[in-house]
Amino acid sequence: MSVRHTGVTTDPAIVRDDEQMACDVREVLDRIGDKWTVLVINELAHGVRRFRQLQRDVPGISQRMLTLTLRRLERDGLVARTVYPTVPARVEYALTPTGHSLTFVLKAVADWAAEHRDTVIESRASWDSGTGTPGPGVERPAGFAAPAPGGVAGVRSGSGLPARSG
């Protein structure tokens, strides 16, 4: 490339905006796709909760993880935190209107999970047993093969390319 040829062939502002938007969307999806976020929002969908009540109602969550999750949700505008000036201080958490709008999406995902749970479990068992065959009602895309022992399904060993069947 010559010293004189420094022109850009695309508008950099447009590229940066698209990349920034993709990054922003990814960050939001990371937040709402986090397992603790889903469980906390599910609990808050039932109404206002105090910290200890959330900790009891979200199985397996540690105090630290609950604190981090609530802070992140508050920062993202999904949860409102209200502190009452009492001794000891009383703190309550509730979903904001944006947080409530997310509950409909999460309910749909939870319904899908409940409906397809058995199929997913059967497929996992089949995969883990080494047969690599998908569960009931699932067909492999044309050109994809079952995994070789120790291999990855649908990938030719060592190539990173889709496996060929037949």
CSV table of N, CA and C in Angstrom, one decimal:
chain,number,residue,atom,x,y,z
A,1,MET,N,0.9,-1.2,0.0
A,1,MET,CA,0.0,0.0,0.0
A,1,MET,C,0.9,1.2,0.0
A,2,SER,N,0.6,2.2,-0.9
A,2,SER,CA,1.4,3.4,-0.9
A,2,SER,C,1.1,4.3,0.2
A,3,VAL,N,2.0,5.3,0.5
A,3,VAL,CA,1.9,6.2,1.5
A,3,VAL,C,0.7,7.1,1.2
A,4,ARG,N,0.5,7.4,-0.1
A,4,ARG,CA,-0.6,8.3,-0.5
A,4,ARG,C,-2.0,7.7,-0.4
A,5,HIS,N,-2.0,6.3,-0.5
A,5,HIS,CA,-3.3,5.7,-0.5
A,5,HIS,C,-3.8,5.5,1.0
A,6,THR,N,-4.5,6.4,1.5
A,6,THR,CA,-4.9,6.3,2.9
A,6,THR,C,-6.4,6.5,3.0
A,7,GLY,N,-7.1,6.5,1.8
A,7,GLY,CA,-8.5,6.7,1.8
A,7,GLY,C,-9.2,5.5,2.3
A,8,VAL,N,-10.4,5.6,2.9
A,8,VAL,CA,-11.2,4.6,3.4
A,8,VAL,C,-12.4,4.3,2.4
A,9,THR,N,-12.6,3.1,2.1
A,9,THR,CA,-13.6,2.8,1.1
A,9,THR,C,-15.1,2.8,1.6
A,10,THR,N,-15.2,2.7,2.9
A,10,THR,CA,-16.5,2.7,3.5
A,10,THR,C,-16.6,3.8,4.6
A,11,ASP,N,-17.8,4.3,4.9
A,11,ASP,CA,-17.9,5.3,5.9
A,11,ASP,C,-17.6,4.7,7.2
A,12,PRO,N,-16.6,5.1,7.9
A,12,PRO,CA,-16.2,4.5,9.2
A,12,PRO,C,-17.3,4.7,10.3
A,13,ALA,N,-18.0,5.8,10.2
A,13,ALA,CA,-19.1,6.1,11.2
A,13,ALA,C,-20.2,5.0,11.2
A,14,ILE,N,-20.5,4.6,9.9
A,14,ILE,CA,-21.6,3.6,9.8
A,14,ILE,C,-21.1,2.3,10.3
A,15,VAL,N,-19.8,1.9,10.0
A,15,VAL,CA,-19.3,0.6,10.4
A,15,VAL,C,-19.2,0.6,11.9
A,16,ARG,N,-18.7,1.7,12.5
A,16,ARG,CA,-18.7,1.7,14.0
A,16,ARG,C,-20.0,1.7,14.6
A,17,ASP,N,-21.0,2.3,14.0
A,17,ASP,CA,-22.4,2.3,14.6
A,17,ASP,C,-22.9,0.9,14.5
A,18,ASP,N,-22.7,0.2,13.4
A,18,ASP,CA,-23.2,-1.2,13.3
A,18,ASP,C,-22.5,-2.1,14.3
A,19,GLU,N,-21.2,-1.9,14.4
A,19,GLU,CA,-20.5,-2.8,15.4
A,19,GLU,C,-20.9,-2.4,16.8
A,20,GLN,N,-21.1,-1.2,17.1
A,20,GLN,CA,-21.5,-0.8,18.4
A,20,GLN,C,-22.9,-1.3,18.8
A,21,MET,N,-23.8,-1.2,17.8
A,21,MET,CA,-25.1,-1.7,18.0
A,21,MET,C,-25.1,-3.2,18.3
A,22,ALA,N,-24.3,-4.0,17.5
A,22,ALA,CA,-24.2,-5.4,17.7
A,22,ALA,C,-23.6,-5.7,19.1
A,23,CYS,N,-22.6,-4.9,19.5
A,23,CYS,CA,-22.0,-5.1,20.8
A,23,CYS,C,-23.0,-4.8,21.9
A,24,ASP,N,-23.8,-3.8,21.7
A,24,ASP,CA,-24.8,-3.4,22.7
A,24,ASP,C,-25.9,-4.5,22.8
A,25,VAL,N,-26.3,-5.0,21.7
A,25,VAL,CA,-27.3,-6.0,21.7
A,25,VAL,C,-26.8,-7.3,22.4
A,26,ARG,N,-25.5,-7.6,22.1
A,26,ARG,CA,-24.9,-8.8,22.7
A,26,ARG,C,-24.8,-8.6,24.2
A,27,GLU,N,-24.5,-7.4,24.7
A,27,GLU,CA,-24.4,-7.2,26.1
A,27,GLU,C,-25.8,-7.4,26.8
A,28,VAL,N,-26.8,-6.9,26.1
A,28,VAL,CA,-28.2,-7.0,26.7
A,28,VAL,C,-28.6,-8.5,26.7
A,29,LEU,N,-28.3,-9.2,25.6
A,29,LEU,CA,-28.6,-10.6,25.6
A,29,LEU,C,-27.8,-11.4,26.6
A,30,ASP,N,-26.6,-11.0,26.8
A,30,ASP,CA,-25.8,-11.7,27.9
A,30,ASP,C,-26.4,-11.5,29.2
A,31,ARG,N,-26.9,-10.3,29.5
A,31,ARG,CA,-27.6,-10.0,30.8
A,31,ARG,C,-28.8,-10.8,31.0
A,32,ILE,N,-29.7,-10.7,30.0
A,32,ILE,CA,-31.0,-11.4,30.2
A,32,ILE,C,-30.9,-12.9,30.0
A,33,GLY,N,-29.8,-13.4,29.4
A,33,GLY,CA,-29.6,-14.8,29.2
A,33,GLY,C,-28.9,-15.5,30.4
A,34,ASP,N,-28.4,-14.7,31.3
A,34,ASP,CA,-27.7,-15.2,32.5
A,34,ASP,C,-28.7,-16.0,33.3
A,35,LYS,N,-28.3,-17.2,33.8
A,35,LYS,CA,-29.2,-18.0,34.6
A,35,LYS,C,-29.8,-17.3,35.8
A,36,TRP,N,-28.9,-16.6,36.5
A,36,TRP,CA,-29.4,-16.0,37.8
A,36,TRP,C,-30.3,-14.8,37.4
A,37,THR,N,-30.1,-14.1,36.3
A,37,THR,CA,-31.0,-13.0,35.9
A,37,THR,C,-32.4,-13.6,35.7
A,38,VAL,N,-32.4,-14.7,35.0
A,38,VAL,CA,-33.7,-15.3,34.6
A,38,VAL,C,-34.5,-15.7,35.9
A,39,LEU,N,-33.8,-16.3,36.8
A,39,LEU,CA,-34.4,-16.8,38.1
A,39,LEU,C,-34.8,-15.6,39.0
A,40,VAL,N,-34.0,-14.6,39.1
A,40,VAL,CA,-34.4,-13.4,39.9
A,40,VAL,C,-35.5,-12.7,39.3
A,41,ILE,N,-35.5,-12.5,38.0
A,41,ILE,CA,-36.7,-11.8,37.3
A,41,ILE,C,-37.9,-12.6,37.5
A,42,ASN,N,-37.8,-13.9,37.4
A,42,ASN,CA,-39.0,-14.8,37.6
A,42,ASN,C,-39.6,-14.6,39.0
A,43,GLU,N,-38.7,-14.5,40.0
A,43,GLU,CA,-39.2,-14.3,41.4
A,43,GLU,C,-39.8,-12.9,41.5
A,44,LEU,N,-39.2,-11.9,41.0
A,44,LEU,CA,-39.7,-10.5,41.1
A,44,LEU,C,-41.0,-10.3,40.3
A,45,ALA,N,-41.2,-11.2,39.3
A,45,ALA,CA,-42.5,-11.1,38.5
A,45,ALA,C,-43.7,-11.4,39.4
A,46,HIS,N,-43.5,-12.0,40.6
A,46,HIS,CA,-44.5,-12.3,41.5
A,46,HIS,C,-44.8,-11.2,42.5
A,47,GLY,N,-43.9,-10.1,42.4
A,47,GLY,CA,-44.1,-9.0,43.3
A,47,GLY,C,-42.9,-8.5,43.9
A,48,VAL,N,-43.0,-7.5,44.8
A,48,VAL,CA,-41.9,-6.9,45.5
A,48,VAL,C,-41.3,-8.0,46.4
A,49,ARG,N,-39.9,-8.0,46.5
A,49,ARG,CA,-39.2,-9.0,47.4
A,49,ARG,C,-38.1,-8.2,48.1
A,50,ARG,N,-37.8,-8.7,49.3
A,50,ARG,CA,-36.7,-8.3,50.0
A,50,ARG,C,-35.5,-9.2,49.7
A,51,PHE,N,-34.3,-8.8,50.0
A,51,PHE,CA,-33.1,-9.6,49.6
A,51,PHE,C,-33.1,-11.0,50.2
A,52,ARG,N,-33.4,-11.2,51.4
A,52,ARG,CA,-33.4,-12.5,52.0
A,52,ARG,C,-34.5,-13.4,51.4
A,53,GLN,N,-35.6,-12.8,51.1
A,53,GLN,CA,-36.7,-13.6,50.5
A,53,GLN,C,-36.2,-14.1,49.1
A,54,LEU,N,-35.6,-13.2,48.4
A,54,LEU,CA,-35.1,-13.6,47.1
A,54,LEU,C,-34.0,-14.7,47.2
A,55,GLN,N,-33.1,-14.5,48.2
A,55,GLN,CA,-32.1,-15.5,48.4
A,55,GLN,C,-32.7,-16.9,48.8
A,56,ARG,N,-33.8,-16.9,49.5
A,56,ARG,CA,-34.4,-18.2,49.9
A,56,ARG,C,-35.2,-18.8,48.6
A,57,ASP,N,-35.8,-17.9,47.8
A,57,ASP,CA,-36.6,-18.4,46.7
A,57,ASP,C,-35.9,-18.7,45.4
A,58,VAL,N,-34.6,-18.3,45.3
A,58,VAL,CA,-33.8,-18.6,44.2
A,58,VAL,C,-32.8,-19.7,44.6
A,59,PRO,N,-33.1,-21.0,44.2
A,59,PRO,CA,-32.3,-22.1,44.7
A,59,PRO,C,-30.9,-22.0,44.2
A,60,GLY,N,-29.9,-22.2,45.2
A,60,GLY,CA,-28.5,-22.3,44.8
A,60,GLY,C,-27.8,-20.9,44.7
A,61,ILE,N,-28.4,-19.8,44.7
A,61,ILE,CA,-27.7,-18.5,44.6
A,61,ILE,C,-27.1,-18.1,45.8
A,62,SER,N,-25.8,-17.7,45.7
A,62,SER,CA,-25.1,-17.2,46.9
A,62,SER,C,-25.4,-15.8,47.2
A,63,GLN,N,-25.1,-15.3,48.3
A,63,GLN,CA,-25.3,-13.9,48.7
A,63,GLN,C,-24.6,-13.0,47.7
A,64,ARG,N,-23.4,-13.3,47.4
A,64,ARG,CA,-22.6,-12.5,46.5
A,64,ARG,C,-23.2,-12.4,45.1
A,65,MET,N,-23.6,-13.6,44.6
A,65,MET,CA,-24.1,-13.6,43.3
A,65,MET,C,-25.5,-12.9,43.2
A,66,LEU,N,-26.3,-13.0,44.2
A,66,LEU,CA,-27.5,-12.3,44.2
A,66,LEU,C,-27.3,-10.8,44.3
A,67,THR,N,-26.3,-10.4,45.1
A,67,THR,CA,-26.0,-8.9,45.1
A,67,THR,C,-25.5,-8.4,43.8
A,68,LEU,N,-24.6,-9.2,43.1
A,68,LEU,CA,-24.1,-8.7,41.8
A,68,LEU,C,-25.3,-8.7,40.8
A,69,THR,N,-26.1,-9.7,40.8
A,69,THR,CA,-27.2,-9.8,39.8
A,69,THR,C,-28.2,-8.7,40.0
A,70,LEU,N,-28.5,-8.4,41.3
A,70,LEU,CA,-29.5,-7.3,41.5
A,70,LEU,C,-28.9,-5.9,41.1
A,71,ARG,N,-27.6,-5.7,41.4
A,71,ARG,CA,-26.9,-4.5,41.0
A,71,ARG,C,-26.9,-4.3,39.5
A,72,ARG,N,-26.6,-5.4,38.8
A,72,ARG,CA,-26.6,-5.3,37.3
A,72,ARG,C,-28.0,-5.1,36.8
A,73,LEU,N,-29.0,-5.7,37.3
A,73,LEU,CA,-30.3,-5.5,36.8
A,73,LEU,C,-30.8,-4.1,37.1
A,74,GLU,N,-30.4,-3.6,38.3
A,74,GLU,CA,-30.7,-2.2,38.6
A,74,GLU,C,-30.0,-1.2,37.7
A,75,ARG,N,-28.8,-1.5,37.4
A,75,ARG,CA,-28.0,-0.6,36.5
A,75,ARG,C,-28.7,-0.6,35.1
A,76,ASP,N,-29.2,-1.8,34.6
A,76,ASP,CA,-29.8,-1.9,33.3
A,76,ASP,C,-31.2,-1.4,33.3
A,77,GLY,N,-31.7,-1.0,34.4
A,77,GLY,CA,-33.1,-0.5,34.4
A,77,GLY,C,-34.2,-1.5,34.5
A,78,LEU,N,-33.8,-2.7,34.9
A,78,LEU,CA,-34.8,-3.8,34.9
A,78,LEU,C,-35.4,-4.0,36.3
A,79,VAL,N,-34.7,-3.5,37.3
A,79,VAL,CA,-35.1,-3.7,38.7
A,79,VAL,C,-34.9,-2.3,39.4
A,80,ALA,N,-35.9,-2.0,40.3
A,80,ALA,CA,-35.8,-0.8,41.1
A,80,ALA,C,-35.6,-1.3,42.5
A,81,ARG,N,-34.7,-0.5,43.2
A,81,ARG,CA,-34.3,-0.8,44.6
A,81,ARG,C,-34.8,0.3,45.4
A,82,THR,N,-35.6,0.0,46.5
A,82,THR,CA,-36.1,1.0,47.4
A,82,THR,C,-35.6,0.7,48.8
A,83,VAL,N,-35.0,1.8,49.3
A,83,VAL,CA,-34.4,1.7,50.7
A,83,VAL,C,-35.3,2.5,51.6
A,84,TYR,N,-35.8,1.9,52.7
A,84,TYR,CA,-36.6,2.6,53.7
A,84,TYR,C,-35.8,3.0,54.9
A,85,PRO,N,-35.9,4.2,55.3
A,85,PRO,CA,-35.1,4.7,56.5
A,85,PRO,C,-35.6,4.2,57.8
A,86,THR,N,-35.3,2.9,58.0
A,86,THR,CA,-35.7,2.3,59.3
A,86,THR,C,-34.4,1.7,59.9
A,87,VAL,N,-34.5,1.2,61.1
A,87,VAL,CA,-33.4,0.6,61.7
A,87,VAL,C,-33.8,-0.9,62.1
A,88,PRO,N,-33.2,-1.9,61.5
A,88,PRO,CA,-32.3,-1.8,60.4
A,88,PRO,C,-33.0,-1.4,59.1
A,89,ALA,N,-32.2,-0.9,58.2
A,89,ALA,CA,-32.7,-0.5,56.9
A,89,ALA,C,-33.5,-1.6,56.2
A,90,ARG,N,-34.6,-1.3,55.6
A,90,ARG,CA,-35.4,-2.2,54.9
A,90,ARG,C,-35.2,-1.9,53.4
A,91,VAL,N,-34.8,-2.9,52.6
A,91,VAL,CA,-34.6,-2.7,51.2
A,91,VAL,C,-35.5,-3.7,50.4
A,92,GLU,N,-36.2,-3.1,49.4
A,92,GLU,CA,-37.1,-4.0,48.6
A,92,GLU,C,-36.7,-3.8,47.1
A,93,TYR,N,-36.9,-4.9,46.4
A,93,TYR,CA,-36.6,-4.9,45.0
A,93,TYR,C,-37.9,-5.2,44.2
A,94,ALA,N,-38.1,-4.5,43.1
A,94,ALA,CA,-39.3,-4.7,42.3
A,94,ALA,C,-38.8,-4.6,40.8
A,95,LEU,N,-39.6,-5.2,39.9
A,95,LEU,CA,-39.3,-5.0,38.5
A,95,LEU,C,-39.8,-3.6,38.1
A,96,THR,N,-39.1,-3.0,37.2
A,96,THR,CA,-39.5,-1.8,36.5
A,96,THR,C,-40.4,-2.1,35.4
A,97,PRO,N,-41.1,-1.2,34.8
A,97,PRO,CA,-41.9,-1.5,33.6
A,97,PRO,C,-41.1,-2.3,32.5
A,98,THR,N,-39.8,-1.9,32.3
A,98,THR,CA,-39.0,-2.6,31.3
A,98,THR,C,-38.8,-4.0,31.8
A,99,GLY,N,-38.5,-4.2,33.1
A,99,GLY,CA,-38.3,-5.5,33.6
A,99,GLY,C,-39.6,-6.4,33.5
A,100,HIS,N,-40.8,-5.8,33.7
A,100,HIS,CA,-42.0,-6.5,33.6
A,100,HIS,C,-42.2,-6.9,32.1
A,101,SER,N,-41.8,-6.1,31.2
A,101,SER,CA,-42.0,-6.4,29.8
A,101,SER,C,-41.1,-7.7,29.4
A,102,LEU,N,-40.0,-7.9,30.1
A,102,LEU,CA,-39.2,-9.0,29.9
A,102,LEU,C,-39.8,-10.3,30.4
A,103,THR,N,-40.7,-10.2,31.4
A,103,THR,CA,-41.3,-11.4,31.9
A,103,THR,C,-42.1,-12.2,30.9
A,104,PHE,N,-42.7,-11.5,30.0
A,104,PHE,CA,-43.5,-12.2,28.9
A,104,PHE,C,-42.6,-13.1,28.0
A,105,VAL,N,-41.4,-12.5,27.7
A,105,VAL,CA,-40.4,-13.2,26.9
A,105,VAL,C,-39.9,-14.4,27.6
A,106,LEU,N,-39.5,-14.2,28.9
A,106,LEU,CA,-39.0,-15.3,29.7
A,106,LEU,C,-40.0,-16.4,29.9
A,107,LYS,N,-41.3,-16.0,30.1
A,107,LYS,CA,-42.4,-17.0,30.3
A,107,LYS,C,-42.5,-17.9,29.0
A,108,ALA,N,-42.4,-17.2,27.8
A,108,ALA,CA,-42.4,-18.0,26.6
A,108,ALA,C,-41.3,-19.0,26.5
A,109,VAL,N,-40.1,-18.5,26.9
A,109,VAL,CA,-38.9,-19.4,26.8
A,109,VAL,C,-39.1,-20.6,27.9
A,110,ALA,N,-39.6,-20.2,29.0
A,110,ALA,CA,-39.8,-21.3,30.1
A,110,ALA,C,-40.9,-22.3,29.6
A,111,ASP,N,-41.9,-21.8,28.9
A,111,ASP,CA,-42.9,-22.7,28.4
A,111,ASP,C,-42.4,-23.6,27.3
A,112,TRP,N,-41.5,-23.0,26.5
A,112,TRP,CA,-40.8,-23.8,25.4
A,112,TRP,C,-40.0,-24.9,26.1
A,113,ALA,N,-39.2,-24.5,27.1
A,113,ALA,CA,-38.3,-25.5,27.8
A,113,ALA,C,-39.2,-26.6,28.5
A,114,ALA,N,-40.3,-26.3,29.1
A,114,ALA,CA,-41.1,-27.3,29.7
A,114,ALA,C,-41.7,-28.2,28.6
A,115,GLU,N,-42.1,-27.7,27.5
A,115,GLU,CA,-42.7,-28.5,26.4
A,115,GLU,C,-41.7,-29.4,25.8
A,116,HIS,N,-40.4,-29.0,25.7
A,116,HIS,CA,-39.4,-29.8,25.0
A,116,HIS,C,-38.4,-30.4,25.9
A,117,ARG,N,-38.6,-30.3,27.2
A,117,ARG,CA,-37.7,-30.9,28.2
A,117,ARG,C,-37.3,-32.3,27.9
A,118,ASP,N,-38.3,-33.2,27.8
A,118,ASP,CA,-38.1,-34.6,27.6
A,118,ASP,C,-37.3,-34.9,26.3
A,119,THR,N,-37.6,-34.2,25.2
A,119,THR,CA,-36.8,-34.4,24.0
A,119,THR,C,-35.4,-34.0,24.2
A,120,VAL,N,-35.1,-32.9,24.9
A,120,VAL,CA,-33.7,-32.5,25.1
A,120,VAL,C,-33.0,-33.5,26.0
A,121,ILE,N,-33.7,-34.0,27.0
A,121,ILE,CA,-33.1,-34.9,27.9
A,121,ILE,C,-32.7,-36.2,27.2
A,122,GLU,N,-33.7,-36.7,26.3
A,122,GLU,CA,-33.4,-37.9,25.5
A,122,GLU,C,-32.3,-37.7,24.6
A,123,SER,N,-32.2,-36.5,23.9
A,123,SER,CA,-31.1,-36.2,23.0
A,123,SER,C,-29.8,-36.2,23.7
A,124,ARG,N,-29.7,-35.6,24.9
A,124,ARG,CA,-28.5,-35.5,25.6
A,124,ARG,C,-28.0,-36.9,26.0
A,125,ALA,N,-29.0,-37.8,26.5
A,125,ALA,CA,-28.6,-39.1,26.9
A,125,ALA,C,-28.1,-39.9,25.7
A,126,SER,N,-28.7,-39.7,24.5
A,126,SER,CA,-28.3,-40.4,23.3
A,126,SER,C,-26.9,-39.9,22.9
A,127,TRP,N,-26.7,-38.6,23.0
A,127,TRP,CA,-25.4,-38.0,22.7
A,127,TRP,C,-24.3,-38.5,23.6
A,128,ASP,N,-24.6,-38.5,24.9
A,128,ASP,CA,-23.6,-38.9,25.9
A,128,ASP,C,-23.3,-40.4,25.9
A,129,SER,N,-24.2,-41.2,25.4
A,129,SER,CA,-24.0,-42.6,25.3
A,129,SER,C,-23.0,-43.0,24.2
A,130,GLY,N,-22.7,-42.0,23.4
A,130,GLY,CA,-21.7,-42.3,22.3
A,130,GLY,C,-22.4,-42.6,21.0
A,131,THR,N,-23.7,-42.8,20.9
A,131,THR,CA,-24.3,-43.1,19.6
A,131,THR,C,-24.4,-41.8,18.8
A,132,GLY,N,-24.5,-40.7,19.4
A,132,GLY,CA,-24.5,-39.4,18.7
A,132,GLY,C,-25.7,-39.2,17.9
A,133,THR,N,-26.7,-40.0,18.1
A,133,THR,CA,-27.9,-39.8,17.3
A,133,THR,C,-28.8,-38.8,18.0
A,134,PRO,N,-29.5,-38.0,17.3
A,134,PRO,CA,-30.3,-37.0,18.0
A,134,PRO,C,-31.6,-37.7,18.6
A,135,GLY,N,-32.2,-36.9,19.4
A,135,GLY,CA,-33.4,-37.4,20.1
A,135,GLY,C,-34.6,-37.6,19.1
A,136,PRO,N,-35.7,-38.0,19.6
A,136,PRO,CA,-36.9,-38.2,18.8
A,136,PRO,C,-37.3,-36.9,18.1
A,137,GLY,N,-37.7,-37.0,16.8
A,137,GLY,CA,-38.2,-35.9,16.1
A,137,GLY,C,-37.1,-34.9,15.6
A,138,VAL,N,-35.9,-35.3,15.8
A,138,VAL,CA,-34.8,-34.4,15.3
A,138,VAL,C,-34.0,-35.1,14.2
A,139,GLU,N,-33.8,-34.4,13.1
A,139,GLU,CA,-33.1,-35.0,12.0
A,139,GLU,C,-31.8,-34.2,11.9
A,140,ARG,N,-30.7,-34.9,11.5
A,140,ARG,CA,-29.4,-34.2,11.2
A,140,ARG,C,-29.5,-33.5,9.9
A,141,PRO,N,-29.0,-32.3,9.8
A,141,PRO,CA,-28.9,-31.6,8.5
A,141,PRO,C,-28.1,-32.5,7.5
A,142,ALA,N,-28.5,-32.4,6.2
A,142,ALA,CA,-27.8,-33.1,5.2
A,142,ALA,C,-26.3,-32.8,5.2
A,143,GLY,N,-25.5,-33.8,5.1
A,143,GLY,CA,-24.0,-33.5,5.1
A,143,GLY,C,-23.4,-33.6,6.5
A,144,PHE,N,-24.2,-33.7,7.5
A,144,PHE,CA,-23.6,-33.7,8.9
A,144,PHE,C,-23.6,-35.2,9.4
A,145,ALA,N,-22.5,-35.6,10.0
A,145,ALA,CA,-22.5,-37.0,10.4
A,145,ALA,C,-22.4,-37.0,12.0
A,146,ALA,N,-22.7,-38.2,12.5
A,146,ALA,CA,-22.6,-38.4,13.9
A,146,ALA,C,-21.1,-38.3,14.3
A,147,PRO,N,-20.9,-37.9,15.6
A,147,PRO,CA,-19.5,-37.7,16.0
A,147,PRO,C,-18.8,-39.1,16.1
A,148,ALA,N,-17.5,-39.0,15.7
A,148,ALA,CA,-16.7,-40.2,16.0
A,148,ALA,C,-16.3,-40.2,17.5
A,149,PRO,N,-16.0,-41.4,18.0
A,149,PRO,CA,-15.7,-41.4,19.4
A,149,PRO,C,-14.6,-40.3,19.7
A,150,GLY,N,-14.9,-39.5,20.7
A,150,GLY,CA,-14.0,-38.4,21.0
A,150,GLY,C,-14.0,-37.2,20.1
A,151,GLY,N,-14.9,-37.3,19.1
A,151,GLY,CA,-14.9,-36.2,18.1
A,151,GLY,C,-16.1,-35.3,18.3
A,152,VAL,N,-16.3,-34.4,17.4
A,152,VAL,CA,-17.4,-33.4,17.5
A,152,VAL,C,-18.4,-33.7,16.4
A,153,ALA,N,-19.6,-33.7,16.7
A,153,ALA,CA,-20.6,-34.0,15.6
A,153,ALA,C,-20.6,-33.0,14.6
A,154,GLY,N,-20.7,-33.4,13.3
A,154,GLY,CA,-20.9,-32.4,12.2
A,154,GLY,C,-19.6,-31.8,11.8
A,155,VAL,N,-18.4,-32.2,12.3
A,155,VAL,CA,-17.2,-31.6,12.0
A,155,VAL,C,-16.2,-32.7,11.6
A,156,ARG,N,-15.6,-32.6,10.4
A,156,ARG,CA,-14.6,-33.5,10.0
A,156,ARG,C,-13.4,-33.4,10.9
A,157,SER,N,-12.9,-34.6,11.3
A,157,SER,CA,-11.8,-34.6,12.3
A,157,SER,C,-10.6,-33.8,11.8
A,158,GLY,N,-10.2,-32.8,12.7
A,158,GLY,CA,-9.0,-32.0,12.4
A,158,GLY,C,-9.2,-30.9,11.4
A,159,SER,N,-10.3,-30.8,10.7
A,159,SER,CA,-10.4,-29.9,9.6
A,159,SER,C,-11.2,-28.6,10.0
A,160,GLY,N,-12.2,-28.8,10.9
A,160,GLY,CA,-13.0,-27.7,11.3
A,160,GLY,C,-14.1,-27.5,10.2
A,161,LEU,N,-14.2,-28.4,9.2
A,161,LEU,CA,-15.2,-28.3,8.2
A,161,LEU,C,-16.3,-29.2,8.4
A,162,PRO,N,-17.5,-29.0,7.9
A,162,PRO,CA,-18.6,-29.9,8.1
A,162,PRO,C,-18.3,-31.3,7.6
A,163,ALA,N,-18.7,-32.3,8.3
A,163,ALA,CA,-18.4,-33.7,7.9
A,163,ALA,C,-19.4,-34.0,6.7
A,164,ARG,N,-18.9,-34.9,5.9
A,164,ARG,CA,-19.7,-35.4,4.8
A,164,ARG,C,-20.3,-36.7,5.2
A,165,SER,N,-21.6,-36.9,4.9
A,165,SER,CA,-22.1,-38.2,5.2
A,165,SER,C,-22.0,-39.1,3.9
A,166,GLY,N,-21.9,-40.4,4.2
A,166,GLY,CA,-22.0,-41.3,3.1
A,166,GLY,C,-20.7,-41.6,2.5
